[in-house]
mmCIF file of C-alpha atoms and ligand atoms in Angstrom:
data_model
loop_
_atom_site.group_PDB
_atom_site.id
_atom_site.type_symbol
_atom_site.label_atom_id
_atom_site.label_comp_id
_atom_site.label_asym_id
_atom_site.label_seq_id
_atom_site.Cartn_x
_atom_site.Cartn_y
_atom_site.Cartn_z
ATOM 1 C CA MET A 1 0.113 0.087 -0.106
ATOM 2 C CA ALA A 2 1.423 3.344 -0.954
ATOM 3 C CA GLU A 3 2.319 5.867 1.903
ATOM 4 C CA VAL A 4 0.428 9.143 2.245
ATOM 5 C CA LEU A 5 2.545 11.839 3.908
ATOM 6 C CA VAL A 6 0.929 14.112 6.382
ATOM 7 C CA LEU A 7 2.573 17.299 7.415
ATOM 8 C CA VAL A 8 1.855 17.674 11.195
ATOM 9 C CA ASP A 9 0.089 20.913 12.060
ATOM 10 C CA HIS A 10 1.646 21.808 15.624
ATOM 11 C CA VAL A 11 2.862 24.736 17.738
ATOM 12 C CA ASP A 12 5.913 23.889 19.791
ATOM 13 C CA GLY A 13 4.884 20.289 19.921
ATOM 14 C CA ALA A 14 1.178 21.177 20.714
ATOM 15 C CA VAL A 15 -0.561 19.006 17.907
ATOM 16 C CA ARG A 16 -3.598 20.674 16.343
ATOM 17 C CA LYS A 17 -6.791 18.852 15.688
ATOM 18 C CA SER A 18 -6.410 19.435 12.048
ATOM 19 C CA THR A 19 -3.527 16.800 12.244
ATOM 20 C CA ALA A 20 -5.875 14.149 13.396
ATOM 21 C CA GLU A 21 -8.222 15.023 10.684
ATOM 22 C CA MET A 22 -5.489 14.775 7.956
ATOM 23 C CA LEU A 23 -4.200 11.578 9.377
ATOM 24 C CA THR A 24 -7.670 9.959 9.387
ATOM 25 C CA ALA A 25 -8.314 11.359 5.723
ATOM 26 C CA ALA A 26 -4.854 9.794 4.794
ATOM 27 C CA THR A 27 -5.762 6.259 5.999
ATOM 28 C CA ARG A 28 -8.623 6.235 3.362
ATOM 29 C CA LEU A 29 -5.992 6.885 0.652
ATOM 30 C CA GLY A 30 -3.189 4.529 1.871
ATOM 31 C CA GLU A 31 -0.845 4.072 4.746
ATOM 32 C CA ALA A 32 -0.489 7.279 6.735
ATOM 33 C CA SER A 33 2.991 8.532 7.577
ATOM 34 C CA ALA A 34 3.431 11.826 9.546
ATOM 35 C CA VAL A 35 6.051 14.275 8.691
ATOM 36 C CA TYR A 36 6.976 16.019 12.161
ATOM 37 C CA VAL A 37 9.060 19.151 11.874
ATOM 38 C CA GLY A 38 10.430 20.210 15.289
ATOM 39 C CA ALA A 39 12.007 18.718 18.411
ATOM 40 C CA GLY A 40 10.406 15.716 20.493
ATOM 41 C CA ALA A 41 9.146 13.583 17.780
ATOM 42 C CA GLU A 42 9.341 10.382 20.207
ATOM 43 C CA LYS A 43 6.895 12.020 22.591
ATOM 44 C CA ILE A 44 4.215 12.832 20.010
ATOM 45 C CA ALA A 45 4.627 9.719 18.037
ATOM 46 C CA PRO A 46 2.077 7.650 20.232
ATOM 47 C CA LEU A 47 -0.500 10.514 19.660
ATOM 48 C CA LEU A 48 0.012 10.525 15.878
ATOM 49 C CA GLY A 49 -0.137 6.705 15.993
ATOM 50 C CA ARG A 50 -3.403 6.778 17.494
ATOM 51 C CA PHE A 51 -4.875 8.524 14.519
ATOM 52 C CA GLY A 52 -3.220 6.029 12.080
ATOM 53 C CA ALA A 53 0.423 7.131 11.706
ATOM 54 C CA HIS A 54 2.278 3.979 10.728
ATOM 55 C CA LYS A 55 5.702 6.114 10.625
ATOM 56 C CA VAL A 56 6.681 9.450 11.900
ATOM 57 C CA TYR A 57 9.448 11.151 9.886
ATOM 58 C CA ALA A 58 11.059 13.385 12.332
ATOM 59 C CA VAL A 59 12.731 16.539 10.868
ATOM 60 C CA ASP A 60 14.562 18.139 13.679
ATOM 61 C CA SER A 61 17.345 20.481 12.396
ATOM 62 C CA PRO A 62 18.248 24.006 12.583
ATOM 63 C CA GLU A 63 18.429 23.951 8.868
ATOM 64 C CA VAL A 64 14.768 23.658 8.751
ATOM 65 C CA THR A 65 13.499 24.932 12.211
ATOM 66 C CA GLY A 66 15.474 28.085 11.815
ATOM 67 C CA TYR A 67 14.139 29.289 8.691
ATOM 68 C CA LEU A 68 10.776 30.115 7.003
ATOM 69 C CA VAL A 69 8.722 27.756 5.003
ATOM 70 C CA ALA A 70 11.207 26.957 2.095
ATOM 71 C CA PRO A 71 13.324 24.214 3.817
ATOM 72 C CA VAL A 72 10.196 22.330 4.748
ATOM 73 C CA ALA A 73 9.190 22.203 1.108
ATOM 74 C CA GLU A 74 12.576 20.935 0.255
ATOM 75 C CA VAL A 75 12.548 18.262 2.969
ATOM 76 C CA LEU A 76 9.040 17.238 1.823
ATOM 77 C CA ALA A 77 10.177 17.071 -1.850
ATOM 78 C CA GLN A 78 13.030 14.727 -0.771
ATOM 79 C CA LEU A 79 10.614 12.487 1.263
ATOM 80 C CA VAL A 80 8.254 12.368 -1.882
ATOM 81 C CA GLU A 81 11.197 11.288 -4.097
ATOM 82 C CA LYS A 82 11.941 8.573 -1.645
ATOM 83 C CA THR A 83 8.607 7.203 -1.073
ATOM 84 C CA SER A 84 6.526 7.946 -4.085
ATOM 85 C CA PRO A 85 3.456 8.648 -1.917
ATOM 86 C CA ALA A 86 -0.187 8.375 -2.872
ATOM 87 C CA ALA A 87 -0.639 12.079 -1.864
ATOM 88 C CA VAL A 88 0.994 14.725 0.524
ATOM 89 C CA LEU A 89 -1.694 16.433 2.884
ATOM 90 C CA VAL A 90 -0.720 19.721 4.319
ATOM 91 C CA PRO A 91 -2.832 22.118 6.657
ATOM 92 C CA SER A 92 -4.781 24.800 4.786
ATOM 93 C CA ASN A 93 -3.194 27.682 6.552
ATOM 94 C CA ALA A 94 -0.864 30.478 5.219
ATOM 95 C CA GLU A 95 2.214 28.539 5.943
ATOM 96 C CA GLY A 96 0.718 25.205 4.725
ATOM 97 C CA LYS A 97 -0.448 26.833 1.273
ATOM 98 C CA GLU A 98 3.183 28.345 0.642
ATOM 99 C CA ILE A 99 4.714 24.925 1.449
ATOM 100 C CA ALA A 100 2.099 23.070 -0.736
ATOM 101 C CA ALA A 101 2.800 25.413 -3.778
ATOM 102 C CA ARG A 102 6.434 25.135 -3.387
ATOM 103 C CA LEU A 103 6.447 21.500 -2.942
ATOM 104 C CA ALA A 104 4.009 20.753 -6.123
ATOM 105 C CA VAL A 105 6.412 22.965 -8.180
ATOM 106 C CA LYS A 106 9.433 20.931 -6.978
ATOM 107 C CA THR A 107 7.796 17.627 -7.692
ATOM 108 C CA GLU A 108 5.827 18.534 -10.677
ATOM 109 C CA SER A 109 2.613 17.502 -8.979
ATOM 110 C CA GLY A 110 -0.994 18.554 -9.224
ATOM 111 C CA LEU A 111 -2.090 20.864 -6.390
ATOM 112 C CA VAL A 112 -5.396 21.339 -4.695
ATOM 113 C CA THR A 113 -6.208 23.805 -1.860
ATOM 114 C CA ASP A 114 -8.912 23.913 0.769
ATOM 115 C CA ALA A 115 -10.051 20.389 0.288
ATOM 116 C CA VAL A 116 -12.853 19.323 2.552
ATOM 117 C CA ASP A 117 -12.877 15.700 1.654
ATOM 118 C CA VAL A 118 -10.422 13.171 -0.191
ATOM 119 C CA ALA A 119 -11.199 9.943 -1.652
ATOM 120 C CA PRO A 120 -9.374 7.301 -3.743
ATOM 121 C CA GLY A 121 -10.331 8.150 -7.430
ATOM 122 C CA GLU A 122 -10.224 6.560 -10.849
ATOM 123 C CA GLY A 123 -6.321 6.929 -11.667
ATOM 124 C CA GLY A 124 -5.704 9.348 -8.931
ATOM 125 C CA VAL A 125 -6.954 11.188 -5.759
ATOM 126 C CA GLN A 126 -10.371 12.672 -5.661
ATOM 127 C CA THR A 127 -10.826 15.878 -3.697
ATOM 128 C CA THR A 128 -13.723 17.893 -2.743
ATOM 129 C CA GLN A 129 -12.946 21.459 -2.413
ATOM 130 C CA SER A 130 -14.382 24.703 -1.129
ATOM 131 C CA VAL A 131 -13.655 27.366 -3.791
ATOM 132 C CA PHE A 132 -14.458 31.376 -4.342
ATOM 133 C CA ALA A 133 -14.376 31.926 -0.697
ATOM 134 C CA GLY A 134 -16.661 29.065 0.165
ATOM 135 C CA ASN A 135 -19.262 29.897 -2.475
ATOM 136 C CA TYR A 136 -18.892 26.709 -4.537
ATOM 137 C CA THR A 137 -17.950 23.150 -3.720
ATOM 138 C CA VAL A 138 -16.239 21.279 -6.584
ATOM 139 C CA THR A 139 -14.670 17.801 -7.016
ATOM 140 C CA SER A 140 -11.395 17.444 -8.673
ATOM 141 C CA LEU A 141 -9.372 14.489 -9.596
ATOM 142 C CA VAL A 142 -5.537 14.907 -9.128
ATOM 143 C CA THR A 143 -3.713 12.593 -11.472
ATOM 144 C CA HIS A 144 -0.280 14.024 -11.999
ATOM 145 C CA GLY A 145 2.678 13.222 -9.758
ATOM 146 C CA SER A 146 2.089 12.828 -5.938
ATOM 147 C CA PRO A 147 -0.963 15.029 -5.427
ATOM 148 C CA VAL A 148 -0.363 17.799 -2.968
ATOM 149 C CA ILE A 149 -3.484 18.576 -1.044
ATOM 150 C CA THR A 150 -4.052 21.461 1.463
ATOM 151 C CA VAL A 151 -6.790 20.389 3.935
ATOM 152 C CA LYS A 152 -9.367 22.837 5.601
ATOM 153 C CA ALA A 153 -9.508 22.493 9.328
ATOM 154 C CA ASN A 154 -12.652 21.284 11.036
ATOM 155 C CA SER A 155 -13.953 19.805 7.686
ATOM 156 C CA MET A 156 -13.185 16.188 8.038
ATOM 157 C CA PRO A 157 -14.205 13.594 10.862
ATOM 158 C CA VAL A 158 -11.498 12.226 13.022
ATOM 159 C CA ALA A 159 -11.471 8.412 13.651
ATOM 160 C CA GLU A 160 -8.947 6.627 15.756
ATOM 161 C CA ALA A 161 -7.022 3.821 13.949
ATOM 162 C CA PRO A 162 -4.173 2.675 16.234
ATOM 163 C CA SER A 163 -0.783 2.190 14.535
ATOM 164 C CA PRO A 164 2.758 1.774 15.994
ATOM 165 C CA GLY A 165 3.858 5.463 14.995
ATOM 166 C CA THR A 166 7.617 4.415 14.852
ATOM 167 C CA VAL A 167 10.022 7.256 14.500
ATOM 168 C CA GLU A 168 12.382 7.528 11.644
ATOM 169 C CA ALA A 169 14.971 10.525 11.786
ATOM 170 C CA VAL A 170 15.100 12.346 8.470
ATOM 171 C CA GLU A 171 18.559 13.310 7.154
ATOM 172 C CA VAL A 172 18.183 16.776 6.260
ATOM 173 C CA SER A 173 19.776 18.505 3.411
ATOM 174 C CA VAL A 174 18.667 22.133 2.492
ATOM 175 C CA SER A 175 19.917 24.302 -0.242
ATOM 176 C CA ASP A 176 21.473 27.863 0.504
ATOM 177 C CA ALA A 177 18.513 29.220 -1.591
ATOM 178 C CA ALA A 178 15.808 27.641 0.850
ATOM 179 C CA LYS A 179 17.649 29.636 3.788
ATOM 180 C CA ALA A 180 17.041 32.926 2.406
ATOM 181 C CA ALA A 181 14.754 33.945 5.193
ATOM 182 C CA LYS A 182 15.896 33.203 8.638
ATOM 183 C CA ILE A 183 13.765 33.276 11.884
ATOM 184 C CA THR A 184 15.405 35.724 14.321
ATOM 185 C CA GLU A 185 12.857 35.955 17.084
ATOM 186 C CA THR A 186 9.673 34.222 18.069
ATOM 187 C CA LYS A 187 7.270 35.788 20.525
ATOM 188 C CA PRO A 188 4.404 33.672 21.683
ATOM 189 C CA LYS A 189 0.989 35.530 21.489
ATOM 190 C CA GLU A 190 -0.690 36.507 24.625
ATOM 191 C CA LYS A 191 -2.913 33.658 25.714
ATOM 192 C CA SER A 192 -6.582 34.537 26.089
ATOM 193 C CA GLY A 193 -7.508 31.399 27.710
ATOM 194 C CA ARG A 194 -10.048 30.724 24.944
ATOM 195 C CA PRO A 195 -9.698 28.118 22.213
ATOM 196 C CA GLN A 196 -7.879 29.180 18.941
ATOM 197 C CA LEU A 197 -10.530 30.583 16.613
ATOM 198 C CA THR A 198 -9.741 28.168 13.567
ATOM 199 C CA GLU A 199 -9.638 25.232 15.801
ATOM 200 C CA ALA A 200 -12.637 25.882 18.152
ATOM 201 C CA PRO A 201 -15.834 23.594 17.859
ATOM 202 C CA ILE A 202 -17.988 26.839 18.798
ATOM 203 C CA VAL A 203 -17.241 30.418 17.717
ATOM 204 C CA VAL A 204 -19.331 33.247 18.845
ATOM 205 C CA SER A 205 -18.667 36.599 16.578
ATOM 206 C CA GLY A 206 -19.617 40.118 17.250
ATOM 207 C CA GLY A 207 -20.072 42.915 14.612
ATOM 208 C CA ARG A 208 -20.956 46.609 14.579
ATOM 209 C CA GLY A 209 -24.182 45.843 16.348
ATOM 210 C CA THR A 210 -22.087 45.573 19.568
ATOM 211 C CA ALA A 211 -21.243 49.234 19.305
ATOM 212 C CA GLY A 212 -17.761 48.419 20.708
ATOM 213 C CA ASP A 213 -18.908 46.554 23.723
ATOM 214 C CA PHE A 214 -17.808 42.928 23.219
ATOM 215 C CA GLY A 215 -18.709 42.046 26.821
ATOM 216 C CA PRO A 216 -21.859 40.085 26.168
ATOM 217 C CA VAL A 217 -20.283 38.345 23.378
ATOM 218 C CA GLU A 218 -17.086 37.252 25.433
ATOM 219 C CA GLU A 219 -19.381 36.208 28.441
ATOM 220 C CA PHE A 220 -21.608 34.058 26.229
ATOM 221 C CA ALA A 221 -18.544 32.752 24.427
ATOM 222 C CA ASP A 222 -16.841 31.856 27.772
ATOM 223 C CA SER A 223 -20.151 30.119 29.113
ATOM 224 C CA LEU A 224 -19.820 27.744 25.974
ATOM 225 C CA GLY A 225 -16.087 27.346 26.035
ATOM 226 C CA ALA A 226 -16.033 29.057 22.513
ATOM 227 C CA ALA A 227 -13.642 31.196 20.679
ATOM 228 C CA VAL A 228 -14.506 34.832 19.897
ATOM 229 C CA GLY A 229 -14.553 36.296 16.319
ATOM 230 C CA ALA A 230 -15.408 39.545 14.830
ATOM 231 C CA SER A 231 -16.736 41.071 11.732
ATOM 232 C CA ARG A 232 -14.393 43.484 9.740
ATOM 233 C CA ALA A 233 -16.645 46.432 10.646
ATOM 234 C CA ALA A 234 -15.816 45.761 14.381
ATOM 235 C CA VAL A 235 -11.915 45.029 13.719
ATOM 236 C CA ASP A 236 -11.662 48.212 11.590
ATOM 237 C CA ALA A 237 -13.268 50.342 14.421
ATOM 238 C CA GLY A 238 -10.467 48.994 16.742
ATOM 239 C CA TRP A 239 -13.001 47.028 18.859
ATOM 240 C CA TYR A 240 -11.322 43.637 18.429
ATOM 241 C CA PRO A 241 -7.874 42.473 17.169
ATOM 242 C CA HIS A 242 -7.502 41.815 13.469
ATOM 243 C CA SER A 243 -6.393 38.285 14.158
ATOM 244 C CA SER A 244 -10.051 37.635 15.238
ATOM 245 C CA GLN A 245 -11.430 39.001 11.936
ATOM 246 C CA VAL A 246 -13.684 36.158 10.231
ATOM 247 C CA GLY A 247 -14.308 36.375 6.632
ATOM 248 C CA GLN A 248 -12.890 36.654 3.108
ATOM 249 C CA THR A 249 -9.920 38.768 4.282
ATOM 250 C CA GLY A 250 -9.640 37.173 7.882
ATOM 251 C CA VAL A 251 -9.815 33.855 9.009
ATOM 252 C CA GLN A 252 -11.990 31.014 7.745
ATOM 253 C CA VAL A 253 -13.541 29.005 10.386
ATOM 254 C CA SER A 254 -15.901 25.870 9.976
ATOM 255 C CA PRO A 255 -16.975 25.056 13.545
ATOM 256 C CA GLN A 256 -19.845 22.862 14.684
ATOM 257 C CA LEU A 257 -21.748 26.106 15.757
ATOM 258 C CA TYR A 258 -21.171 29.568 14.779
ATOM 259 C CA VAL A 259 -23.071 32.467 16.548
ATOM 260 C CA ALA A 260 -23.208 35.906 14.668
ATOM 261 C CA ALA A 261 -24.257 38.754 17.028
ATOM 262 C CA GLY A 262 -24.909 42.082 15.423
ATOM 263 C CA ILE A 263 -23.455 40.943 12.193
ATOM 264 C CA SER A 264 -25.388 41.871 9.085
ATOM 265 C CA GLY A 265 -24.093 38.903 7.071
ATOM 266 C CA ALA A 266 -22.215 40.522 4.184
ATOM 267 C CA ILE A 267 -20.922 38.270 1.346
ATOM 268 C CA GLN A 268 -17.290 38.902 2.725
ATOM 269 C CA HIS A 269 -18.144 37.685 6.226
ATOM 270 C CA ARG A 270 -20.088 34.719 5.049
ATOM 271 C CA ALA A 271 -17.008 33.674 3.010
ATOM 272 C CA GLY A 272 -15.319 32.958 6.415
ATOM 273 C CA MET A 273 -17.981 31.187 8.244
ATOM 274 C CA GLN A 274 -20.739 29.582 5.818
ATOM 275 C CA THR A 275 -19.317 26.207 6.038
ATOM 276 C CA SER A 276 -20.069 26.069 9.850
ATOM 277 C CA LYS A 277 -22.317 23.021 10.522
ATOM 278 C CA THR A 278 -24.985 25.070 12.476
ATOM 279 C CA ILE A 279 -25.201 28.942 12.261
ATOM 280 C CA VAL A 280 -27.141 31.027 14.610
ATOM 281 C CA ALA A 281 -27.599 34.777 14.404
ATOM 282 C CA VAL A 282 -28.838 37.525 16.853
ATOM 283 C CA ASN A 283 -29.812 40.662 14.932
ATOM 284 C CA LYS A 284 -32.357 43.270 15.804
ATOM 285 C CA ASP A 285 -33.256 43.824 12.045
ATOM 286 C CA PRO A 286 -35.438 41.134 10.716
ATOM 287 C CA GLU A 287 -34.410 41.781 7.206
ATOM 288 C CA ALA A 288 -30.690 41.373 7.896
ATOM 289 C CA PRO A 289 -29.204 39.288 5.146
ATOM 290 C CA ILE A 290 -27.507 36.787 7.751
ATOM 291 C CA PHE A 291 -30.980 35.413 8.219
ATOM 292 C CA GLU A 292 -30.925 33.718 4.809
ATOM 293 C CA LEU A 293 -28.102 31.781 5.913
ATOM 294 C CA VAL A 294 -28.971 30.667 9.594
ATOM 295 C CA ASP A 295 -30.284 27.533 11.029
ATOM 296 C CA PHE A 296 -31.650 29.435 13.786
ATOM 297 C CA GLY A 297 -32.331 33.278 14.095
ATOM 298 C CA VAL A 298 -33.153 35.443 16.956
ATOM 299 C CA VAL A 299 -34.704 38.859 16.093
ATOM 300 C CA GLY A 300 -33.745 40.909 18.922
ATOM 301 C CA ASP A 301 -31.007 43.202 20.848
ATOM 302 C CA LEU A 302 -27.923 41.353 21.547
ATOM 303 C CA PHE A 303 -27.608 43.364 24.809
ATOM 304 C CA GLN A 304 -30.647 41.589 25.963
ATOM 305 C CA VAL A 305 -30.444 38.304 24.037
ATOM 306 C CA LEU A 306 -26.926 37.362 24.708
ATOM 307 C CA PRO A 307 -27.017 37.819 28.603
ATOM 308 C CA GLN A 308 -30.256 35.711 28.782
ATOM 309 C CA ALA A 309 -28.575 33.027 26.782
ATOM 310 C CA THR A 310 -25.383 32.977 28.924
ATOM 311 C CA ALA A 311 -27.408 32.727 31.998
ATOM 312 C CA GLU A 312 -29.518 29.836 30.559
ATOM 313 C CA VAL A 313 -26.291 27.982 29.684
ATOM 314 C CA LYS A 314 -24.487 28.768 32.925
ATOM 315 C CA SER A 315 -27.773 27.260 34.922
ATOM 316 C CA ARG A 316 -27.320 23.892 33.144
HETATM 317 P P1 FAD B 401 -22.888 45.886 9.539
HETATM 318 O O1 FAD B 401 -23.154 45.575 8.115
HETATM 319 O O2 FAD B 401 -22.975 47.511 9.860
HETATM 320 O O3 FAD B 401 -24.067 45.283 10.293
HETATM 321 C C1 FAD B 401 -24.199 45.410 11.663
HETATM 322 C C2 FAD B 401 -25.599 44.608 12.110
HETATM 323 O O4 FAD B 401 -25.795 44.739 13.350
HETATM 324 C C3 FAD B 401 -26.860 45.042 11.408
HETATM 325 O O5 FAD B 401 -27.343 44.090 10.703
HETATM 326 C C4 FAD B 401 -27.677 45.736 12.566
HETATM 327 O O6 FAD B 401 -29.112 45.291 12.293
HETATM 328 C C5 FAD B 401 -27.259 44.920 13.705
HETATM 329 N N1 FAD B 401 -27.334 45.326 15.008
HETATM 330 C C6 FAD B 401 -27.193 46.710 15.276
HETATM 331 N N2 FAD B 401 -27.410 46.871 16.568
HETATM 332 C C7 FAD B 401 -27.706 45.658 17.060
HETATM 333 C C8 FAD B 401 -28.144 45.125 18.575
HETATM 334 N N3 FAD B 401 -27.894 46.099 19.460
HETATM 335 N N4 FAD B 401 -28.481 43.924 18.452
HETATM 336 C C9 FAD B 401 -28.437 43.004 17.390
HETATM 337 N N5 FAD B 401 -28.217 43.402 16.237
HETATM 338 C C10 FAD B 401 -27.849 44.914 15.942
HETATM 339 N N6 FAD B 401 -16.019 41.783 6.514
HETATM 340 C C11 FAD B 401 -15.953 40.699 7.432
HETATM 341 O O7 FAD B 401 -16.648 40.440 8.271
HETATM 342 N N7 FAD B 401 -14.995 39.918 7.080
HETATM 343 C C12 FAD B 401 -14.049 40.031 6.064
HETATM 344 O O8 FAD B 401 -12.986 39.204 5.932
HETATM 345 C C13 FAD B 401 -14.256 41.083 5.078
HETATM 346 N N8 FAD B 401 -13.530 41.228 4.204
HETATM 347 C C14 FAD B 401 -13.916 42.258 3.098
HETATM 348 C C15 FAD B 401 -13.026 42.403 2.065
HETATM 349 C C16 FAD B 401 -13.308 43.264 1.056
HETATM 350 C C17 FAD B 401 -12.477 43.475 -0.237
HETATM 351 C C18 FAD B 401 -14.547 44.167 1.288
HETATM 352 C C19 FAD B 401 -14.888 45.284 0.297
HETATM 353 C C20 FAD B 401 -15.152 44.034 2.522
HETATM 354 C C21 FAD B 401 -14.942 43.159 3.475
HETATM 355 N N9 FAD B 401 -15.600 43.168 4.609
HETATM 356 C C22 FAD B 401 -15.263 41.967 5.354
HETATM 357 C C23 FAD B 401 -16.646 44.121 4.868
HETATM 358 C C24 FAD B 401 -18.083 43.592 4.515
HETATM 359 O O9 FAD B 401 -18.318 43.981 3.293
HETATM 360 C C25 FAD B 401 -19.142 44.206 5.665
HETATM 361 O O10 FAD B 401 -18.827 45.651 5.514
HETATM 362 C C26 FAD B 401 -18.914 43.890 7.189
HETATM 363 O O11 FAD B 401 -18.790 42.470 7.253
HETATM 364 C C27 FAD B 401 -20.030 44.581 7.950
HETATM 365 O O12 FAD B 401 -19.881 44.241 9.485
HETATM 366 P P2 FAD B 401 -21.035 44.092 10.230
HETATM 367 O O13 FAD B 401 -21.940 42.929 9.782
HETATM 368 O O14 FAD B 401 -20.578 43.914 11.711
HETATM 369 O O15 FAD B 401 -21.618 45.492 10.162
#
């Protein structure tokens, strides 16, 4: 059975849920092998094995970790040459997409971004993709080379498929060209105590309707253990950090539950959240376009509705 390489999505060894999704998907295409860039692969291997990784290729060299994405693409290209995998799955974030593009060029392989499903196809790997800011879903068949596929977080189910997860150290050889951009300092972001926006199973977002007071949005989010998002109007007004912007020019989220409070539902906002499994809106305007999209809508003032909802959740 051909190998399927999965680039592990992690921050300093804390493996993101998207990795479990990719490994689960990989087991449908062949034998899943994780590629882990960083220190401590031995510690992480059992976790990766739990989701189906037969092997963990450990890439732990300052030649790779000390630079931006180009060396990762080179190392992956070397692994593709060595293993001729059925596919390479990479997280669909900014870094992942750059790595995927570089890798596809190096290996002369077909590239698909923002996949929400993968399956073995006639003569290649069939992918389902979310395109044009989530407005269309298309099915593609990658037939050339070792398909390079970026996988959207929160879009695929996770299943356990225990495997040994044995670790194999990768000998790294990185060109000078790939080392053009060096990492000189890394500062961790201040931790809010809330889950990460792109990973969270529940997201509560506030818009211009909050008039700058995100208190009720945050309190409701905290009662549900949710992440907090914002519309661009709220971000542009300086009410919430840019990193929390959901939409076409912000982050794309696909949680189990998305709550939009005081958000009108502009197309650019929808682009970042319309693939959420269940959508709820609170808006005082019954004609607000967001109501065309929702599973449940509450016509009302968010300053009354959200505190009531928070109290209800807390009472359970
Ligand atoms: P508004 O459209 O002003 O809506 C506010 C809503 O709050 C209204 O529906 C109102 O009825 C309701 N409301 C007011 N008071 C209350 C209350 N007390 N209780 C309940 N409801 C209340 N936008 C994004 O969000 N993300 C993006 O990534 C993004 N990218 C863009 C890229 C481009 C190129 C462009 C041109 C625009 C982009 N936008 C983006 C902006 C987008 O077009 C909208 O302007 C923006 O989403 C509006 O934000 P909003 O819904 O918070 O504000």
